Amino acid sequence: MSRKYIDNPNACTLVHTMNTIGNKWKPIILYLLSQGPLRFGMLNLLVPTISKKVLSTQLKELENDDLVSRTAYAETPPRVEYALTQKSKGLLPILKALSEWAEITYPEIDFEQCRIADHQLKEE
Amino acid sequence: MSRKYIDNPNACTLVHTMNTIGNKWKPIILYLLSQGPLRFGMLNLLVPTISKKVLSTQLKELENDDLVSRTAYAETPPRVEYALTQKSKGLLPILKALSEWAEITYPEIDFEQCRIADHQLKEE
DNA sequence: ATTTGTGGTAACCTCAGAGTAACTATGTCT
DNA sequence: AGACATAGTTACTCTGAGGTTACCACAAAT
């Protein structure tokens, strides 16, 4: 047997990457932050179907993996801003490539349907 | 509010991509197949910690998404070969980029530890 | 007659991730 | 005094992805 799992450490890094960002919410969070820092409440507005608990968990995990930075301002009511880090900025072109790949590969899927989320958004 | 979920359909395609290949086993299956077609049993050997049932499920889903082709030969005992498709071949450079990103971003992680899987492999 | 090899399927179980709803701290506004 | 706003936490439930074990069909080999 010439081809062995042992010869494929790349597969391991892939598994790790998927464990890190390959879940239901993290790609979308990273994508939204790619356009600038956002507050907790604004993230919650932009992704109306995520619960505060889950959003909190995801952000904490992203912070642990150094993919998101958290800045709390000592005000009342509190203000907390989340932003991308150097590590996650390196990920952006890859996320973009994944996005384009899906668009090209599955032209029959209407990705615009996400717009339903718009109904739940308020104007600023 | 200028930045809306509605303005970010890219995020939707990301979610879709992650739903399609962002789970525990599919990236590793695709990566192994990138070096050539493999039979069911060989995939099971190369990923010794996956159960036959789960491997079967994953391959079926990949086939449904047209990311893997399944060729059964009418022999006894049966022989079935799995291979990448045009769609998944377009994914390979992106998977490679993800892999390299993880290696560069998390240099403290020893991705070589996957080699433990080697103990369970037999020579061909 | 029984075992072997291959590529599965069926029935069942488990547990982490996700969801829900209520609650908190703090200062400001009415 | 009470309501409001932000950024959470706590306690609870629920779902489904993944895991385990046993079994099947078929022909060839022993």
Short mmCIF file of C-alpha atoms (C1' of nucleotides) in Angstrom, two decimals:
data_model
loop_
_atom_site.label_atom_id
_atom_site.label_comp_id
_atom_site.label_asym_id
_atom_site.label_seq_id
_atom_site.Cartn_x
_atom_site.Cartn_y
_atom_site.Cartn_z
CA MET A 1 0.00 0.00 0.00
CA SER A 2 1.69 3.13 -1.16
CA ARG A 3 -0.94 5.68 -0.15
CA LYS A 4 -1.29 5.92 3.58
CA TYR A 5 -3.12 8.13 6.00
CA ILE A 6 0.35 8.80 7.38
CA ASP A 7 1.28 10.47 4.14
CA ASN A 8 -1.65 12.88 4.32
CA PRO A 9 -1.17 15.28 7.20
CA ASN A 10 -2.95 17.84 5.04
CA ALA A 11 -6.14 15.98 5.76
CA CYS A 12 -5.54 16.58 9.47
CA THR A 13 -5.24 20.31 9.03
CA LEU A 14 -8.46 20.22 7.03
CA VAL A 15 -10.25 18.44 9.84
CA HIS A 16 -8.91 21.00 12.28
CA THR A 17 -10.04 23.88 10.09
CA MET A 18 -13.51 22.42 9.80
CA ASN A 19 -13.67 21.92 13.55
CA THR A 20 -12.69 25.56 13.98
CA ILE A 21 -14.91 27.36 11.49
CA GLY A 22 -17.01 24.69 9.82
CA ASN A 23 -20.21 25.04 11.79
CA LYS A 24 -23.56 26.64 11.30
CA TRP A 25 -22.77 30.23 12.29
CA LYS A 26 -19.06 31.00 12.28
CA PRO A 27 -18.57 31.53 8.54
CA ILE A 28 -21.42 34.00 8.45
CA ILE A 29 -20.13 35.83 11.51
CA LEU A 30 -16.66 36.11 10.01
CA TYR A 31 -18.12 37.24 6.72
CA LEU A 32 -20.20 39.98 8.35
CA LEU A 33 -17.19 41.18 10.34
CA SER A 34 -15.14 41.35 7.15
CA GLN A 35 -16.80 44.66 6.38
CA GLY A 36 -15.87 46.26 9.69
CA PRO A 37 -16.28 45.81 13.45
CA LEU A 38 -19.76 45.14 14.76
CA ARG A 39 -21.42 45.28 18.16
CA PHE A 40 -23.06 42.29 19.76
CA GLY A 41 -26.55 43.61 19.23
CA MET A 42 -25.90 44.48 15.59
CA LEU A 43 -24.61 40.99 14.88
CA ASN A 44 -27.78 39.70 16.47
CA LEU A 45 -29.82 41.92 14.16
CA LEU A 46 -27.90 40.92 11.06
CA VAL A 47 -28.39 37.24 11.87
CA PRO A 48 -31.88 37.39 13.31
CA THR A 49 -32.27 33.63 13.58
CA ILE A 50 -29.37 33.12 15.96
CA SER A 51 -30.09 33.20 19.67
CA LYS A 52 -28.11 35.43 22.00
CA LYS A 53 -26.77 32.42 23.84
CA VAL A 54 -25.46 30.75 20.71
CA LEU A 55 -24.07 34.01 19.33
CA SER A 56 -22.27 34.52 22.61
CA THR A 57 -20.84 31.01 22.50
CA GLN A 58 -19.68 31.35 18.91
CA LEU A 59 -17.99 34.69 19.55
CA LYS A 60 -16.27 33.31 22.63
CA GLU A 61 -14.93 30.34 20.67
CA LEU A 62 -13.80 32.58 17.83
CA GLU A 63 -12.03 34.79 20.37
CA ASN A 64 -10.36 31.73 21.88
CA ASP A 65 -9.08 30.71 18.46
CA ASP A 66 -7.85 34.28 17.96
CA LEU A 67 -10.09 34.77 14.95
CA VAL A 68 -12.08 37.60 16.50
CA SER A 69 -11.11 40.37 18.91
CA ARG A 70 -13.46 41.64 21.61
CA THR A 71 -13.30 45.23 22.83
CA ALA A 72 -15.52 46.27 25.72
CA TYR A 73 -16.06 49.97 26.44
CA ALA A 74 -16.78 50.97 30.04
CA GLU A 75 -20.06 52.72 29.37
CA THR A 76 -23.66 52.27 30.38
CA PRO A 77 -25.35 50.61 28.75
CA PRO A 78 -22.31 48.49 27.88
CA ARG A 79 -20.79 48.59 24.43
CA VAL A 80 -18.78 45.70 23.03
CA GLU A 81 -17.23 45.57 19.59
CA TYR A 82 -16.09 42.51 17.72
CA ALA A 83 -13.58 42.65 14.90
CA LEU A 84 -11.48 40.36 12.76
CA THR A 85 -7.87 39.60 13.69
CA GLN A 86 -4.81 39.11 11.52
CA LYS A 87 -5.46 35.36 11.53
CA SER A 88 -9.01 35.60 10.29
CA LYS A 89 -8.12 38.25 7.73
CA GLY A 90 -5.92 35.60 6.11
CA LEU A 91 -9.01 33.46 5.89
CA LEU A 92 -11.14 35.95 3.98
CA PRO A 93 -9.90 35.23 0.45
CA ILE A 94 -10.48 31.54 1.09
CA LEU A 95 -14.01 32.12 2.34
CA LYS A 96 -14.61 34.22 -0.74
CA ALA A 97 -13.31 31.41 -2.94
CA LEU A 98 -15.60 28.94 -1.20
CA SER A 99 -18.51 31.26 -1.72
CA GLU A 100 -17.76 31.67 -5.42
CA TRP A 101 -17.26 27.94 -5.81
CA ALA A 102 -20.74 27.28 -4.42
CA GLU A 103 -22.26 29.86 -6.74
CA ILE A 104 -20.62 28.39 -9.81
CA THR A 105 -21.06 24.77 -8.82
CA TYR A 106 -24.71 24.95 -7.80
CA PRO A 107 -26.25 27.49 -10.18
CA GLU A 108 -29.68 25.92 -9.62
CA ILE A 109 -29.73 27.06 -6.00
CA ASP A 110 -31.17 30.47 -5.27
CA PHE A 111 -28.92 31.88 -2.59
CA GLU A 112 -30.94 35.06 -2.59
CA GLN A 113 -33.52 33.38 -0.43
CA CYS A 114 -31.54 34.54 2.56
CA ARG A 115 -33.26 37.84 2.00
CA ILE A 116 -36.17 36.67 4.09
CA ALA A 117 -34.00 37.70 7.00
CA ASP A 118 -34.48 41.26 5.83
CA HIS A 119 -38.07 41.36 7.04
CA GLN A 120 -36.89 41.20 10.59
CA LEU A 121 -34.42 44.04 10.30
CA LYS A 122 -35.07 47.60 11.38
CA GLU A 123 -33.69 50.69 9.76
CA GLU A 124 -30.90 52.36 11.63
CA MET B 1 -28.49 50.94 8.71
CA SER B 2 -26.47 50.57 5.53
CA ARG B 3 -25.13 47.07 5.99
CA LYS B 4 -27.86 44.48 5.82
CA TYR B 5 -28.06 40.75 5.74
CA ILE B 6 -29.85 41.29 2.43
CA ASP B 7 -26.69 42.80 0.99
CA ASN B 8 -24.66 39.73 1.85
CA PRO B 9 -25.83 36.78 -0.22
CA ASN B 10 -22.23 35.62 -0.13
CA ALA B 11 -22.82 34.65 3.46
CA CYS B 12 -25.63 32.37 2.28
CA THR B 13 -23.39 30.54 -0.15
CA LEU B 14 -20.87 30.12 2.65
CA VAL B 15 -23.49 28.58 4.88
CA HIS B 16 -24.50 26.28 2.06
CA THR B 17 -20.91 25.25 1.42
CA MET B 18 -20.39 24.48 5.08
CA ASN B 19 -23.60 22.47 5.17
CA THR B 20 -22.33 20.51 2.18
CA ILE B 21 -18.73 19.73 3.10
CA GLY B 22 -18.15 21.26 6.54
CA ASN B 23 -18.59 18.19 8.69
CA LYS B 24 -16.34 15.72 10.44
CA TRP B 25 -15.48 13.41 7.57
CA LYS B 26 -16.19 14.89 4.15
CA PRO B 27 -13.10 17.07 3.78
CA ILE B 28 -10.86 14.13 4.58
CA ILE B 29 -12.73 11.87 2.17
CA LEU B 30 -12.43 14.43 -0.62
CA TYR B 31 -8.78 14.92 0.15
CA LEU B 32 -8.04 11.20 0.01
CA LEU B 33 -9.90 10.87 -3.26
CA SER B 34 -7.89 13.74 -4.70
CA GLN B 35 -5.04 11.34 -5.31
CA GLY B 36 -7.14 8.90 -7.29
CA PRO B 37 -10.24 6.70 -7.07
CA LEU B 38 -10.59 4.48 -4.03
CA ARG B 39 -12.72 1.51 -3.11
CA PHE B 40 -15.07 1.50 -0.16
CA GLY B 41 -12.90 -0.82 1.88
CA MET B 42 -9.74 1.16 1.17
CA LEU B 43 -11.36 4.37 2.31
CA ASN B 44 -12.36 2.54 5.46
CA LEU B 45 -8.74 1.47 5.94
CA LEU B 46 -7.36 4.93 5.30
CA VAL B 47 -9.78 6.43 7.83
CA PRO B 48 -9.79 3.63 10.38
CA THR B 49 -11.84 5.54 12.94
CA ILE B 50 -14.89 5.97 10.73
CA SER B 51 -17.58 3.33 10.90
CA LYS B 52 -18.89 1.66 7.77
CA LYS B 53 -22.32 3.07 8.34
CA VAL B 54 -21.09 6.65 8.60
CA LEU B 55 -18.72 6.24 5.66
CA SER B 56 -21.62 4.92 3.63
CA THR B 57 -23.78 7.87 4.62
CA GLN B 58 -21.10 10.41 3.81
CA LEU B 59 -20.39 8.89 0.40
CA LYS B 60 -24.08 8.80 -0.42
CA GLU B 61 -24.48 12.47 0.48
CA LEU B 62 -21.38 13.41 -1.50
CA GLU B 63 -22.79 11.47 -4.45
CA ASN B 64 -26.11 13.31 -4.10
CA ASP B 65 -24.29 16.63 -4.19
CA ASP B 66 -22.40 15.41 -7.26
CA LEU B 67 -19.07 15.73 -5.50
CA VAL B 68 -18.22 12.04 -5.75
CA SER B 69 -19.00 9.44 -8.39
CA ARG B 70 -19.78 5.83 -7.54
CA THR B 71 -18.92 3.01 -9.93
CA ALA B 72 -20.02 -0.52 -9.06
CA TYR B 73 -18.52 -3.47 -10.92
CA ALA B 74 -20.65 -6.60 -11.28
CA GLU B 75 -18.20 -9.00 -9.67
CA THR B 76 -18.17 -11.21 -6.67
CA PRO B 77 -17.18 -10.14 -4.16
CA PRO B 78 -18.49 -6.75 -5.20
CA ARG B 79 -16.18 -3.93 -6.15
CA VAL B 80 -17.16 -0.29 -5.91
CA GLU B 81 -14.98 2.66 -6.73
CA TYR B 82 -15.42 6.23 -5.63
CA ALA B 83 -13.85 9.15 -7.45
CA LEU B 84 -13.97 12.92 -7.52
CA THR B 85 -16.19 14.72 -10.03
CA GLN B 86 -15.64 17.93 -11.96
CA LYS B 87 -17.42 19.84 -9.21
CA SER B 88 -15.24 18.57 -6.40
CA LYS B 89 -12.09 18.97 -8.47
CA GLY B 90 -12.81 22.68 -8.46
CA LEU B 91 -12.83 22.49 -4.70
CA LEU B 92 -9.37 21.00 -4.34
CA PRO B 93 -7.30 24.20 -4.57
CA ILE B 94 -9.57 25.76 -1.96
CA LEU B 95 -9.20 22.81 0.38
CA LYS B 96 -5.47 23.05 -0.13
CA ALA B 97 -5.55 26.75 0.73
CA LEU B 98 -7.56 26.01 3.87
CA SER B 99 -5.06 23.39 4.85
CA GLU B 100 -2.13 25.74 4.36
CA TRP B 101 -3.93 28.51 6.23
CA ALA B 102 -4.34 26.26 9.26
CA GLU B 103 -0.69 25.25 9.17
CA ILE B 104 0.51 28.84 9.02
CA THR B 105 -2.06 30.22 11.43
CA TYR B 106 -1.69 27.59 14.13
CA PRO B 107 2.01 26.66 14.05
CA GLU B 108 1.77 25.45 17.65
CA ILE B 109 -0.50 22.58 16.67
CA ASP B 110 1.14 19.32 15.70
CA PHE B 111 -0.90 18.06 12.80
CA GLU B 112 1.40 15.08 12.49
CA GLN B 113 -0.42 13.43 15.37
CA CYS B 114 -2.80 11.98 12.82
CA ARG B 115 -0.08 9.44 12.23
CA ILE B 116 -1.47 7.36 15.06
CA ALA B 117 -3.91 6.14 12.46
CA ASP B 118 -0.99 4.41 10.80
CA HIS B 119 -0.82 1.73 13.47
CA GLN B 120 -4.08 0.33 12.32
CA LEU B 121 -3.13 0.09 8.67
CA LYS B 122 -1.93 -3.03 6.92
CA GLU B 123 0.52 -3.21 4.05
CA GLU B 124 -0.95 -3.78 0.65
"C1'" DA C 1 -20.77 -27.73 4.44
"C1'" DT C 2 -18.53 -23.96 6.02
"C1'" DT C 3 -15.61 -20.06 5.71
"C1'" DT C 4 -13.97 -15.79 3.34
"C1'" DG C 5 -14.32 -11.25 1.18
"C1'" DT C 6 -16.93 -7.10 -0.16
"C1'" DG C 7 -20.13 -3.50 0.32
"C1'" DG C 8 -23.30 -2.53 2.37
"C1'" DT C 9 -28.28 -2.14 5.67
"C1'" DA C 10 -31.26 -2.22 10.13
"C1'" DA C 11 -32.04 -1.29 14.78
"C1'" DC C 12 -30.60 0.88 18.45
"C1'" DC C 13 -28.03 4.27 21.50
"C1'" DT C 14 -25.46 8.65 23.02
"C1'" DC C 15 -24.15 13.07 23.67
"C1'" DA C 16 -22.73 17.64 22.25
"C1'" DG C 17 -24.56 21.52 19.88
"C1'" DA C 18 -28.39 24.27 19.26
"C1'" DG C 19 -32.79 26.47 20.90
"C1'" DT C 20 -36.02 28.80 24.51
"C1'" DA C 21 -37.23 31.70 28.08
"C1'" DA C 22 -36.31 34.00 32.10
"C1'" DC C 23 -33.06 36.56 34.66
"C1'" DT C 24 -29.01 39.96 35.81
"C1'" DA C 25 -26.05 44.48 36.40
"C1'" DT C 26 -25.65 49.21 35.70
"C1'" DG C 27 -26.58 53.96 34.89
"C1'" DT C 28 -29.88 57.15 32.58
"C1'" DC C 29 -34.33 58.97 31.57
"C1'" DT C 30 -39.19 60.13 32.81
"C1'" DA D 1 -40.28 54.69 41.64
"C1'" DG D 2 -40.29 52.46 37.65
"C1'" DA D 3 -39.02 51.67 32.70
"C1'" DC D 4 -35.33 51.25 29.27
"C1'" DA D 5 -31.19 49.63 26.91
"C1'" DT D 6 -27.02 46.55 26.31
"C1'" DA D 7 -24.58 42.46 26.71
"C1'" DG D 8 -24.73 38.96 28.37
"C1'" DT D 9 -25.77 34.30 31.83
"C1'" DT D 10 -28.45 30.33 33.72
"C1'" DA D 11 -31.25 26.40 33.59
"C1'" DC D 12 -33.72 23.61 30.93
"C1'" DT D 13 -35.10 20.90 26.73
"C1'" DC D 14 -34.56 18.95 22.24
"C1'" DT D 15 -32.62 17.28 17.98
"C1'" DG D 16 -29.74 14.94 14.92
"C1'" DA D 17 -25.01 13.68 13.63
"C1'" DG D 18 -22.34 10.21 14.65
"C1'" DG D 19 -21.27 5.50 16.84
"C1'" DT D 20 -22.03 0.23 17.84
"C1'" DT D 21 -23.31 -4.16 16.82
"C1'" DA D 22 -25.36 -7.58 14.25
"C1'" DC D 23 -26.88 -9.14 10.00
"C1'" DC D 24 -27.39 -9.96 4.58
"C1'" DA D 25 -26.29 -11.47 -0.50
"C1'" DC D 26 -23.36 -13.78 -3.53
"C1'" DA D 27 -19.78 -16.58 -5.49
"C1'" DA D 28 -15.34 -18.80 -4.90
"C1'" DA D 29 -12.22 -21.35 -2.29
"C1'" DT D 30 -11.17 -24.94 1.26
#
